[in-house]
PDB file of C-alpha atoms in Angstrom:
ATOM      1  CA  UNK A  41       0.000   0.000   0.000  1.00 61.00           C
ATOM      2  CA  UNK A  42       2.876   2.370   0.871  1.00 62.00           C
ATOM      3  CA  UNK A  43       4.544   1.718  -2.496  1.00 63.00           C
ATOM      4  CA  UNK A  44       1.262   2.417  -4.268  1.00 65.00           C
ATOM      5  CA  UNK A  45       0.925   5.788  -2.536  1.00 65.00           C
ATOM      6  CA  UNK A  46       4.574   6.608  -3.247  1.00 65.00           C
ATOM      7  CA  UNK A  47       4.128   5.760  -6.926  1.00 62.00           C
ATOM      8  CA  UNK A  48       1.028   7.970  -7.173  1.00 60.00           C
ATOM      9  CA  UNK A  49       2.904  10.798  -5.427  1.00 64.00           C
ATOM     10  CA  UNK A  50       5.813  10.588  -7.887  1.00 66.00           C
ATOM     11  CA  UNK A  51       3.479  10.330 -10.881  1.00 69.00           C
ATOM     12  CA  UNK A  52       1.380  13.354  -9.922  1.00 61.00           C
ATOM     13  CA  UNK A  53       3.917  16.092 -10.889  1.00 69.00           C
ATOM     14  CA  UNK A  54       4.553  14.321 -14.193  1.00 66.00           C
ATOM     15  CA  UNK A  55       0.821  14.359 -14.906  1.00 65.00           C
ATOM     16  CA  UNK A  56       0.686  18.068 -14.078  1.00 63.00           C
ATOM     17  CA  UNK A  57       3.516  18.856 -16.489  1.00 64.00           C
ATOM     18  CA  UNK A  58       1.839  16.842 -19.248  1.00 63.00           C
ATOM     19  CA  UNK A  59      -1.443  18.674 -18.736  1.00 54.00           C
ATOM     20  CA  UNK A  60       0.268  22.077 -18.827  1.00 59.00           C
ATOM     21  CA  UNK A  61       2.086  21.143 -22.042  1.00 63.00           C
ATOM     22  CA  UNK A  62      -1.188  19.899 -23.545  1.00 57.00           C
ATOM     23  CA  UNK A  63      -2.948  23.153 -22.614  1.00 52.00           C
ATOM     24  CA  UNK A  64      -0.128  25.213 -24.138  1.00 53.00           C
ATOM     25  CA  UNK A  65      -0.320  23.161 -27.331  1.00 55.00           C
ATOM     26  CA  UNK A  66      -4.068  23.789 -27.546  1.00 54.00           C
ATOM     27  CA  UNK A  67      -3.418  27.529 -27.344  1.00 55.00           C
ATOM     28  CA  UNK A  68      -0.762  27.493 -30.057  1.00 56.00           C
ATOM     29  CA  UNK A  69      -2.353  24.997 -32.427  1.00 58.00           C
ATOM     30  CA  UNK A  70      -5.780  25.425 -34.078  1.00 60.00           C
ATOM     31  CA  UNK A  71      -8.334  23.287 -32.288  1.00 66.00           C
ATOM     32  CA  UNK A  72     -11.196  21.365 -33.848  1.00 77.00           C
ATOM     33  CA  UNK A  73     -14.529  23.033 -33.125  1.00 79.00           C
ATOM     34  CA  UNK A  74     -17.545  21.030 -32.046  1.00 82.00           C
ATOM     35  CA  UNK A  75     -20.249  20.696 -34.690  1.00 87.00           C
ATOM     36  CA  UNK A  76     -23.500  22.311 -33.546  1.00 92.00           C
ATOM     37  CA  UNK A  77     -25.661  20.932 -36.373  1.00 92.00           C
ATOM     38  CA  UNK A  78     -27.762  18.611 -34.185  1.00 89.00           C
ATOM     39  CA  UNK A  79     -27.987  20.802 -31.094  1.00 96.00           C
ATOM     40  CA  UNK A  80     -31.104  22.306 -29.512  1.00 97.00           C
ATOM     41  CA  UNK A  81     -30.022  25.444 -27.638  1.00 98.00           C
ATOM     42  CA  UNK A  82     -32.067  27.109 -24.881  1.00 98.00           C
ATOM     43  CA  UNK A  83     -31.014  30.625 -23.854  1.00 98.00           C
ATOM     44  CA  UNK A  84     -32.485  32.326 -20.787  1.00 97.00           C
ATOM     45  CA  UNK A  85     -32.765  36.077 -21.041  1.00 95.00           C
ATOM     46  CA  UNK A  86     -32.672  35.522 -24.784  1.00 94.00           C
ATOM     47  CA  UNK A  87     -34.770  38.468 -25.909  1.00 93.00           C
ATOM     48  CA  UNK A  88     -32.159  41.211 -25.782  1.00 92.00           C
ATOM     49  CA  UNK A  89     -28.617  42.150 -24.837  1.00 93.00           C
ATOM     50  CA  UNK A  90     -26.047  39.376 -24.853  1.00 95.00           C
ATOM     51  CA  UNK A  91     -28.852  36.793 -25.036  1.00 96.00           C
ATOM     52  CA  UNK A  92     -30.012  38.073 -28.431  1.00 97.00           C
ATOM     53  CA  UNK A  93     -26.459  37.990 -29.801  1.00 97.00           C
ATOM     54  CA  UNK A  94     -25.974  34.476 -28.409  1.00 98.00           C
ATOM     55  CA  UNK A  95     -29.075  33.317 -30.281  1.00 97.00           C
ATOM     56  CA  UNK A  96     -27.767  34.824 -33.522  1.00 97.00           C
ATOM     57  CA  UNK A  97     -24.299  33.338 -33.006  1.00 97.00           C
ATOM     58  CA  UNK A  98     -25.586  29.828 -32.330  1.00 98.00           C
ATOM     59  CA  UNK A  99     -27.841  30.105 -35.380  1.00 97.00           C
ATOM     60  CA  UNK A 100     -24.982  31.282 -37.601  1.00 96.00           C
ATOM     61  CA  UNK A 101     -22.865  28.346 -36.449  1.00 96.00           C
ATOM     62  CA  UNK A 102     -25.493  25.809 -37.423  1.00 94.00           C
ATOM     63  CA  UNK A 103     -27.511  24.995 -34.294  1.00 96.00           C
ATOM     64  CA  UNK A 104     -30.629  23.010 -35.217  1.00 96.00           C
ATOM     65  CA  UNK A 105     -33.140  24.801 -32.959  1.00 97.00           C
ATOM     66  CA  UNK A 106     -32.984  27.919 -30.785  1.00 97.00           C
ATOM     67  CA  UNK A 107     -35.326  28.288 -27.804  1.00 98.00           C
ATOM     68  CA  UNK A 108     -35.574  31.625 -26.008  1.00 98.00           C
ATOM     69  CA  UNK A 109     -36.777  32.206 -22.463  1.00 98.00           C
ATOM     70  CA  UNK A 110     -37.491  35.605 -20.976  1.00 95.00           C
ATOM     71  CA  UNK A 111     -40.033  37.785 -19.198  1.00 94.00           C
ATOM     72  CA  UNK A 112     -40.787  40.371 -21.908  1.00 93.00           C
ATOM     73  CA  UNK A 113     -42.668  38.993 -24.891  1.00 94.00           C
ATOM     74  CA  UNK A 114     -41.938  41.990 -27.126  1.00 95.00           C
ATOM     75  CA  UNK A 115     -38.177  41.350 -27.136  1.00 96.00           C
ATOM     76  CA  UNK A 116     -38.552  37.583 -27.330  1.00 97.00           C
ATOM     77  CA  UNK A 117     -40.813  37.886 -30.359  1.00 97.00           C
ATOM     78  CA  UNK A 118     -38.440  40.300 -32.131  1.00 96.00           C
ATOM     79  CA  UNK A 119     -35.432  38.038 -31.597  1.00 97.00           C
ATOM     80  CA  UNK A 120     -37.378  34.928 -32.602  1.00 97.00           C
ATOM     81  CA  UNK A 121     -38.408  36.546 -35.897  1.00 96.00           C
ATOM     82  CA  UNK A 122     -34.800  37.624 -36.515  1.00 96.00           C
ATOM     83  CA  UNK A 123     -33.508  34.078 -35.973  1.00 97.00           C
ATOM     84  CA  UNK A 124     -36.191  32.608 -38.222  1.00 96.00           C
ATOM     85  CA  UNK A 125     -35.180  35.071 -40.955  1.00 95.00           C
ATOM     86  CA  UNK A 126     -31.720  33.493 -40.744  1.00 95.00           C
ATOM     87  CA  UNK A 127     -33.256  30.131 -41.626  1.00 94.00           C
ATOM     88  CA  UNK A 128     -33.071  28.535 -38.169  1.00 95.00           C
ATOM     89  CA  UNK A 129     -36.040  27.121 -36.291  1.00 96.00           C
ATOM     90  CA  UNK A 130     -36.711  29.272 -33.239  1.00 97.00           C
ATOM     91  CA  UNK A 131     -39.309  29.257 -30.437  1.00 97.00           C
ATOM     92  CA  UNK A 132     -39.876  31.450 -27.401  1.00 97.00           C
ATOM     93  CA  UNK A 133     -41.526  30.875 -24.028  1.00 97.00           C
ATOM     94  CA  UNK A 134     -42.411  33.411 -21.341  1.00 96.00           C
ATOM     95  CA  UNK A 135     -40.549  32.295 -18.228  1.00 96.00           C
ATOM     96  CA  UNK A 136     -39.199  33.938 -15.084  1.00 96.00           C
ATOM     97  CA  UNK A 137     -36.238  31.761 -14.109  1.00 96.00           C
ATOM     98  CA  UNK A 138     -36.494  33.053 -10.551  1.00 95.00           C
ATOM     99  CA  UNK A 139     -39.823  31.218 -10.239  1.00 96.00           C
ATOM    100  CA  UNK A 140     -39.046  27.538  -9.628  1.00 96.00           C
ATOM    101  CA  UNK A 141     -42.464  26.149 -10.505  1.00 97.00           C
ATOM    102  CA  UNK A 142     -42.622  28.236 -13.665  1.00 97.00           C
ATOM    103  CA  UNK A 143     -39.228  26.917 -14.762  1.00 97.00           C
ATOM    104  CA  UNK A 144     -40.275  23.285 -14.296  1.00 98.00           C
ATOM    105  CA  UNK A 145     -43.599  23.892 -16.040  1.00 97.00           C
ATOM    106  CA  UNK A 146     -42.023  25.598 -19.056  1.00 97.00           C
ATOM    107  CA  UNK A 147     -39.228  23.020 -19.240  1.00 97.00           C
ATOM    108  CA  UNK A 148     -41.914  20.354 -19.646  1.00 97.00           C
ATOM    109  CA  UNK A 149     -43.606  22.453 -22.337  1.00 97.00           C
ATOM    110  CA  UNK A 150     -40.291  22.831 -24.204  1.00 97.00           C
ATOM    111  CA  UNK A 151     -39.672  19.071 -24.209  1.00 96.00           C
ATOM    112  CA  UNK A 152     -43.190  18.403 -25.494  1.00 95.00           C
ATOM    113  CA  UNK A 153     -43.167  21.078 -28.203  1.00 95.00           C
ATOM    114  CA  UNK A 154     -39.521  21.270 -29.310  1.00 95.00           C
ATOM    115  CA  UNK A 155     -37.691  18.220 -27.970  1.00 95.00           C
ATOM    116  CA  UNK A 156     -34.677  17.609 -25.728  1.00 96.00           C
ATOM    117  CA  UNK A 157     -32.372  20.506 -24.889  1.00 97.00           C
ATOM    118  CA  UNK A 158     -28.696  19.677 -25.444  1.00 97.00           C
ATOM    119  CA  UNK A 159     -27.179  23.106 -24.722  1.00 98.00           C
ATOM    120  CA  UNK A 160     -28.518  25.224 -21.860  1.00 98.00           C
ATOM    121  CA  UNK A 161     -27.261  28.806 -21.658  1.00 98.00           C
ATOM    122  CA  UNK A 162     -27.996  30.480 -18.321  1.00 98.00           C
ATOM    123  CA  UNK A 163     -27.780  34.115 -19.363  1.00 96.00           C
ATOM    124  CA  UNK A 164     -30.708  35.801 -17.570  1.00 95.00           C
ATOM    125  CA  UNK A 165     -29.640  38.355 -14.978  1.00 93.00           C
ATOM    126  CA  UNK A 166     -30.714  41.583 -13.295  1.00 90.00           C
ATOM    127  CA  UNK A 167     -28.831  44.278 -11.389  1.00 89.00           C
ATOM    128  CA  UNK A 168     -30.295  46.589  -8.756  1.00 84.00           C
ATOM    129  CA  UNK A 169     -27.232  48.855  -8.732  1.00 81.00           C
ATOM    130  CA  UNK A 170     -27.315  50.288  -5.212  1.00 82.00           C
ATOM    131  CA  UNK A 171     -25.444  49.969  -1.945  1.00 83.00           C
ATOM    132  CA  UNK A 172     -26.724  47.592   0.720  1.00 85.00           C
ATOM    133  CA  UNK A 173     -28.337  50.295   2.865  1.00 85.00           C
ATOM    134  CA  UNK A 174     -29.996  51.942  -0.141  1.00 86.00           C
ATOM    135  CA  UNK A 175     -31.335  48.672  -1.530  1.00 85.00           C
ATOM    136  CA  UNK A 176     -34.938  47.554  -1.286  1.00 88.00           C
ATOM    137  CA  UNK A 177     -35.282  44.095   0.282  1.00 91.00           C
ATOM    138  CA  UNK A 178     -37.482  42.775  -2.509  1.00 92.00           C
ATOM    139  CA  UNK A 179     -35.012  44.007  -5.138  1.00 90.00           C
ATOM    140  CA  UNK A 180     -32.175  42.200  -3.359  1.00 91.00           C
ATOM    141  CA  UNK A 181     -34.184  38.984  -3.274  1.00 93.00           C
ATOM    142  CA  UNK A 182     -35.056  39.350  -6.950  1.00 93.00           C
ATOM    143  CA  UNK A 183     -31.352  39.507  -7.893  1.00 93.00           C
ATOM    144  CA  UNK A 184     -30.563  36.355  -5.947  1.00 94.00           C
ATOM    145  CA  UNK A 185     -33.595  34.462  -7.292  1.00 95.00           C
ATOM    146  CA  UNK A 186     -32.853  35.264 -10.948  1.00 95.00           C
ATOM    147  CA  UNK A 187     -29.049  35.431 -11.029  1.00 96.00           C
ATOM    148  CA  UNK A 188     -28.307  32.476  -8.748  1.00 96.00           C
ATOM    149  CA  UNK A 189     -31.258  30.268  -7.858  1.00 96.00           C
ATOM    150  CA  UNK A 190     -32.594  30.456 -11.396  1.00 97.00           C
ATOM    151  CA  UNK A 191     -29.564  28.445 -12.520  1.00 97.00           C
ATOM    152  CA  UNK A 192     -30.350  25.757  -9.947  1.00 97.00           C
ATOM    153  CA  UNK A 193     -33.874  25.369 -11.319  1.00 98.00           C
ATOM    154  CA  UNK A 194     -32.979  25.418 -15.036  1.00 98.00           C
ATOM    155  CA  UNK A 195     -30.073  23.029 -14.565  1.00 98.00           C
ATOM    156  CA  UNK A 196     -32.192  20.618 -12.502  1.00 97.00           C
ATOM    157  CA  UNK A 197     -34.858  20.783 -15.191  1.00 97.00           C
ATOM    158  CA  UNK A 198     -32.622  19.883 -18.150  1.00 98.00           C
ATOM    159  CA  UNK A 199     -29.479  18.160 -16.840  1.00 97.00           C
ATOM    160  CA  UNK A 200     -31.065  14.742 -16.044  1.00 96.00           C
ATOM    161  CA  UNK A 201     -32.029  14.187 -19.682  1.00 96.00           C
ATOM    162  CA  UNK A 202     -28.574  15.321 -20.847  1.00 97.00           C
ATOM    163  CA  UNK A 203     -27.034  12.695 -18.584  1.00 96.00           C
ATOM    164  CA  UNK A 204     -29.348  10.035 -20.016  1.00 96.00           C
ATOM    165  CA  UNK A 205     -28.444  10.987 -23.580  1.00 94.00           C
ATOM    166  CA  UNK A 206     -24.759  11.440 -22.655  1.00 95.00           C
ATOM    167  CA  UNK A 207     -24.922  14.644 -24.651  1.00 95.00           C
ATOM    168  CA  UNK A 208     -25.249  18.081 -23.121  1.00 96.00           C
ATOM    169  CA  UNK A 209     -23.600  21.348 -22.182  1.00 98.00           C
ATOM    170  CA  UNK A 210     -24.433  23.790 -19.366  1.00 98.00           C
ATOM    171  CA  UNK A 211     -23.264  27.348 -20.041  1.00 98.00           C
ATOM    172  CA  UNK A 212     -23.207  30.219 -17.548  1.00 97.00           C
ATOM    173  CA  UNK A 213     -22.829  33.873 -18.555  1.00 97.00           C
ATOM    174  CA  UNK A 214     -21.269  35.162 -15.365  1.00 96.00           C
ATOM    175  CA  UNK A 215     -19.156  38.287 -14.741  1.00 94.00           C
ATOM    176  CA  UNK A 216     -15.642  39.209 -13.685  1.00 92.00           C
ATOM    177  CA  UNK A 217     -17.385  40.895 -10.725  1.00 90.00           C
ATOM    178  CA  UNK A 218     -17.801  37.385  -9.321  1.00 92.00           C
ATOM    179  CA  UNK A 219     -14.044  37.450  -8.702  1.00 91.00           C
ATOM    180  CA  UNK A 220     -13.517  41.144  -7.973  1.00 86.00           C
ATOM    181  CA  UNK A 221     -16.499  43.007  -6.537  1.00 83.00           C
ATOM    182  CA  UNK A 222     -17.202  46.747  -6.724  1.00 82.00           C
ATOM    183  CA  UNK A 223     -19.294  49.065  -4.528  1.00 84.00           C
ATOM    184  CA  UNK A 224     -22.749  50.035  -5.692  1.00 84.00           C
ATOM    185  CA  UNK A 225     -23.673  46.625  -7.106  1.00 87.00           C
ATOM    186  CA  UNK A 226     -23.700  44.494  -3.987  1.00 89.00           C
ATOM    187  CA  UNK A 227     -26.693  42.446  -5.150  1.00 91.00           C
ATOM    188  CA  UNK A 228     -25.140  41.665  -8.513  1.00 91.00           C
ATOM    189  CA  UNK A 229     -21.635  40.899  -7.207  1.00 92.00           C
ATOM    190  CA  UNK A 230     -22.983  38.594  -4.491  1.00 93.00           C
ATOM    191  CA  UNK A 231     -25.254  36.694  -6.848  1.00 95.00           C
ATOM    192  CA  UNK A 232     -22.516  36.293  -9.457  1.00 96.00           C
ATOM    193  CA  UNK A 233     -20.028  35.031  -6.865  1.00 95.00           C
ATOM    194  CA  UNK A 234     -22.616  32.441  -5.771  1.00 96.00           C
ATOM    195  CA  UNK A 235     -23.254  31.545  -9.402  1.00 97.00           C
ATOM    196  CA  UNK A 236     -19.534  31.060 -10.004  1.00 96.00           C
ATOM    197  CA  UNK A 237     -19.261  28.692  -7.039  1.00 97.00           C
ATOM    198  CA  UNK A 238     -22.299  26.798  -8.352  1.00 97.00           C
ATOM    199  CA  UNK A 239     -20.703  26.370 -11.779  1.00 97.00           C
ATOM    200  CA  UNK A 240     -17.297  25.449 -10.374  1.00 96.00           C
ATOM    201  CA  UNK A 241     -18.866  22.700  -8.270  1.00 96.00           C
ATOM    202  CA  UNK A 242     -21.069  21.550 -11.155  1.00 96.00           C
ATOM    203  CA  UNK A 243     -18.117  21.416 -13.569  1.00 96.00           C
ATOM    204  CA  UNK A 244     -16.125  19.208 -11.186  1.00 95.00           C
ATOM    205  CA  UNK A 245     -19.173  17.006 -10.623  1.00 94.00           C
ATOM    206  CA  UNK A 246     -19.533  16.412 -14.370  1.00 94.00           C
ATOM    207  CA  UNK A 247     -15.959  15.153 -14.840  1.00 91.00           C
ATOM    208  CA  UNK A 248     -17.144  11.536 -14.622  1.00 90.00           C
ATOM    209  CA  UNK A 249     -20.224  12.117 -16.796  1.00 91.00           C
ATOM    210  CA  UNK A 250     -19.377  11.261 -20.424  1.00 93.00           C
ATOM    211  CA  UNK A 251     -20.691  13.644 -23.060  1.00 94.00           C
ATOM    212  CA  UNK A 252     -21.906  16.320 -20.622  1.00 96.00           C
ATOM    213  CA  UNK A 253     -19.776  19.404 -19.986  1.00 96.00           C
ATOM    214  CA  UNK A 254     -19.944  22.925 -18.589  1.00 97.00           C
ATOM    215  CA  UNK A 255     -18.605  26.364 -19.531  1.00 98.00           C
ATOM    216  CA  UNK A 256     -18.465  29.495 -17.380  1.00 97.00           C
ATOM    217  CA  UNK A 257     -17.819  32.856 -19.055  1.00 97.00           C
ATOM    218  CA  UNK A 258     -16.659  35.813 -16.943  1.00 96.00           C
ATOM    219  CA  UNK A 259     -16.654  38.979 -19.057  1.00 94.00           C
ATOM    220  CA  UNK A 260     -15.580  42.488 -18.121  1.00 87.00           C
ATOM    221  CA  UNK A 261     -18.108  45.340 -18.327  1.00 82.00           C
ATOM    222  CA  UNK A 262     -20.187  44.855 -21.480  1.00 86.00           C
ATOM    223  CA  UNK A 263     -21.997  47.682 -23.267  1.00 80.00           C
ATOM    224  CA  UNK A 264     -25.612  46.597 -22.816  1.00 80.00           C
ATOM    225  CA  UNK A 265     -28.700  48.335 -21.447  1.00 78.00           C
ATOM    226  CA  UNK A 266     -28.404  46.476 -18.152  1.00 76.00           C
ATOM    227  CA  UNK A 267     -25.371  48.513 -17.071  1.00 75.00           C
ATOM    228  CA  UNK A 268     -26.382  51.748 -18.776  1.00 75.00           C
ATOM    229  CA  UNK A 269     -24.755  54.763 -17.125  1.00 68.00           C
ATOM    230  CA  UNK A 270     -21.806  52.859 -15.618  1.00 71.00           C
ATOM    231  CA  UNK A 271     -18.616  54.852 -16.200  1.00 75.00           C
ATOM    232  CA  UNK A 272     -15.035  53.581 -16.360  1.00 75.00           C
ATOM    233  CA  UNK A 273     -12.297  56.111 -15.530  1.00 72.00           C
ATOM    234  CA  UNK A 274     -10.089  55.136 -18.469  1.00 71.00           C
ATOM    235  CA  UNK A 275     -12.477  53.922 -21.204  1.00 72.00           C
ATOM    236  CA  UNK A 276      -9.736  53.945 -23.846  1.00 72.00           C
ATOM    237  CA  UNK A 277      -7.509  51.756 -21.688  1.00 70.00           C
ATOM    238  CA  UNK A 278     -10.358  49.524 -20.445  1.00 76.00           C
ATOM    239  CA  UNK A 279     -13.041  49.725 -23.152  1.00 82.00           C
ATOM    240  CA  UNK A 280     -16.331  47.937 -22.491  1.00 85.00           C
ATOM    241  CA  UNK A 281     -16.807  44.703 -24.378  1.00 88.00           C
ATOM    242  CA  UNK A 282     -19.265  44.522 -27.249  1.00 93.00           C
ATOM    243  CA  UNK A 283     -22.113  42.045 -26.638  1.00 94.00           C
ATOM    244  CA  UNK A 284     -21.519  40.407 -30.014  1.00 96.00           C
ATOM    245  CA  UNK A 285     -17.883  39.771 -29.015  1.00 96.00           C
ATOM    246  CA  UNK A 286     -18.967  38.127 -25.744  1.00 96.00           C
ATOM    247  CA  UNK A 287     -21.484  36.005 -27.661  1.00 97.00           C
ATOM    248  CA  UNK A 288     -18.933  34.911 -30.273  1.00 97.00           C
ATOM    249  CA  UNK A 289     -16.306  33.973 -27.701  1.00 97.00           C
ATOM    250  CA  UNK A 290     -18.913  32.150 -25.589  1.00 97.00           C
ATOM    251  CA  UNK A 291     -20.053  29.940 -28.465  1.00 97.00           C
ATOM    252  CA  UNK A 292     -16.425  29.267 -29.397  1.00 96.00           C
ATOM    253  CA  UNK A 293     -15.755  28.222 -25.774  1.00 96.00           C
ATOM    254  CA  UNK A 294     -18.665  25.770 -26.001  1.00 97.00           C
ATOM    255  CA  UNK A 295     -17.325  24.358 -29.271  1.00 96.00           C
ATOM    256  CA  UNK A 296     -13.861  24.013 -27.719  1.00 95.00           C
ATOM    257  CA  UNK A 297     -15.295  22.521 -24.516  1.00 94.00           C
ATOM    258  CA  UNK A 298     -13.526  25.212 -22.497  1.00 95.00           C
ATOM    259  CA  UNK A 299     -14.482  25.113 -18.820  1.00 95.00           C
ATOM    260  CA  UNK A 300     -13.724  28.734 -17.881  1.00 95.00           C
ATOM    261  CA  UNK A 301     -13.272  31.850 -20.022  1.00 96.00           C
ATOM    262  CA  UNK A 302     -12.210  35.285 -18.775  1.00 93.00           C
ATOM    263  CA  UNK A 303     -12.835  38.221 -21.133  1.00 91.00           C
ATOM    264  CA  UNK A 304     -10.663  39.980 -22.066  1.00 86.00           C
ATOM    265  CA  UNK A 305      -7.481  37.997 -21.374  1.00 86.00           C
ATOM    266  CA  UNK A 306      -6.139  40.877 -19.228  1.00 81.00           C
ATOM    267  CA  UNK A 307      -8.630  39.858 -16.522  1.00 83.00           C
ATOM    268  CA  UNK A 308      -6.250  36.996 -15.709  1.00 82.00           C
ATOM    269  CA  UNK A 309      -3.823  39.668 -14.486  1.00 82.00           C
ATOM    270  CA  UNK A 310      -6.504  41.011 -12.150  1.00 80.00           C
ATOM    271  CA  UNK A 311      -7.037  37.553 -10.656  1.00 80.00           C
ATOM    272  CA  UNK A 312      -3.283  37.072 -10.140  1.00 85.00           C
ATOM    273  CA  UNK A 313      -2.850  40.513  -8.556  1.00 81.00           C
ATOM    274  CA  UNK A 314      -5.747  39.875  -6.189  1.00 81.00           C
ATOM    275  CA  UNK A 315      -4.042  36.662  -5.088  1.00 82.00           C
ATOM    276  CA  UNK A 316      -0.632  38.163  -4.301  1.00 88.00           C
ATOM    277  CA  UNK A 317      -1.027  41.864  -3.475  1.00 82.00           C
ATOM    278  CA  UNK A 318      -1.809  43.201   0.011  1.00 87.00           C
ATOM    279  CA  UNK A 319      -5.225  44.686   0.639  1.00 83.00           C
ATOM    280  CA  UNK A 320      -3.898  48.255   0.714  1.00 85.00           C
ATOM    281  CA  UNK A 321      -2.376  47.892  -2.764  1.00 81.00           C
ATOM    282  CA  UNK A 322      -5.629  46.474  -4.149  1.00 79.00           C
ATOM    283  CA  UNK A 323      -7.526  49.426  -2.714  1.00 80.00           C
ATOM    284  CA  UNK A 324      -5.212  51.838  -4.520  1.00 81.00           C
ATOM    285  CA  UNK A 325      -5.713  49.946  -7.786  1.00 76.00           C
ATOM    286  CA  UNK A 326      -9.497  50.221  -7.369  1.00 75.00           C
ATOM    287  CA  UNK A 327      -9.214  53.960  -6.649  1.00 78.00           C
ATOM    288  CA  UNK A 328      -6.901  54.554  -9.604  1.00 76.00           C
ATOM    289  CA  UNK A 329      -9.095  52.610 -12.030  1.00 74.00           C
ATOM    290  CA  UNK A 330     -12.246  54.324 -10.797  1.00 70.00           C
ATOM    291  CA  UNK A 331     -14.053  51.116  -9.868  1.00 73.00           C
ATOM    292  CA  UNK A 332     -15.008  52.629  -6.493  1.00 70.00           C
ATOM    293  CA  UNK A 333     -17.125  55.270  -8.219  1.00 70.00           C
ATOM    294  CA  UNK A 334     -18.076  53.658 -11.540  1.00 69.00           C
ATOM    295  CA  UNK A 335     -21.647  52.904 -10.345  1.00 73.00           C
ATOM    296  CA  UNK A 336     -22.322  56.493  -9.196  1.00 67.00           C
ATOM    297  CA  UNK A 337     -23.825  57.337 -12.602  1.00 72.00           C
ATOM    298  CA  UNK A 338     -25.585  53.982 -13.047  1.00 70.00           C
ATOM    299  CA  UNK A 339     -29.067  54.112 -14.576  1.00 73.00           C
ATOM    300  CA  UNK A 340     -29.735  50.560 -15.745  1.00 67.00           C
ATOM    301  CA  UNK A 341     -32.493  49.519 -18.078  1.00 66.00           C
ATOM    302  CA  UNK A 342     -35.156  52.145 -18.729  1.00 54.00           C
TER     303      UNK A 342
END
């Protein structure tokens, strides 16, 4: 038994080196993208913003069917018509992912009308955009129900069938604020941090499940209506991401079976700095970059 443990201990660093070399090779060499031709894709919050661009991107890359969930029929209908004009079958369902019973009911309706979902994109999110003491209790609960618990309900609704088919992918549109919070968005930062932990645990749990994978995308500030009014101190140095860019990179990550994606790549530096710098230095970085005050002009969706 001792020799077995010793052998495993000696083999472990070799395995780590091999995995690092393999990862480096994947970066340098062009990878083969997954074919989306037979996939049924469900996107929550699919009526507008990043969700709309995700629907268009999946359609352009050959997904068989696109299913949109959201709370506002006007936007869902507009996006559905746009996807159908592209030649892809598209359906929409009114669904508040923060409502557990509604999620399960609409998931059943989707299976009966459209078929099995093979790619689930948890994109729906809201932001209250205030400090803790200025926040309404119901608004705080709404953020947690939609941004975090909604992913529990949608994943529970569709993952069992994916495991049966041995074909599925769970995607989470998260935020870099899950890793580095800012003042003035305490509801959003908290919910996204919880969502990140959920996806990290889920991804590890799926390692022994053949054919079923997970992808978590953590983008920087993206220029959508949801964060309208947010101001970065140096917009030329840290420009907001375009929603179509986030959508394109997200679909590519799914096709590459990439577990975690930070956008842009410079966000990796932020994660490293947060791990090694003292608190006082991090505070100065936040002050210099303007992240302490970036939510002062926040308006959100009108």
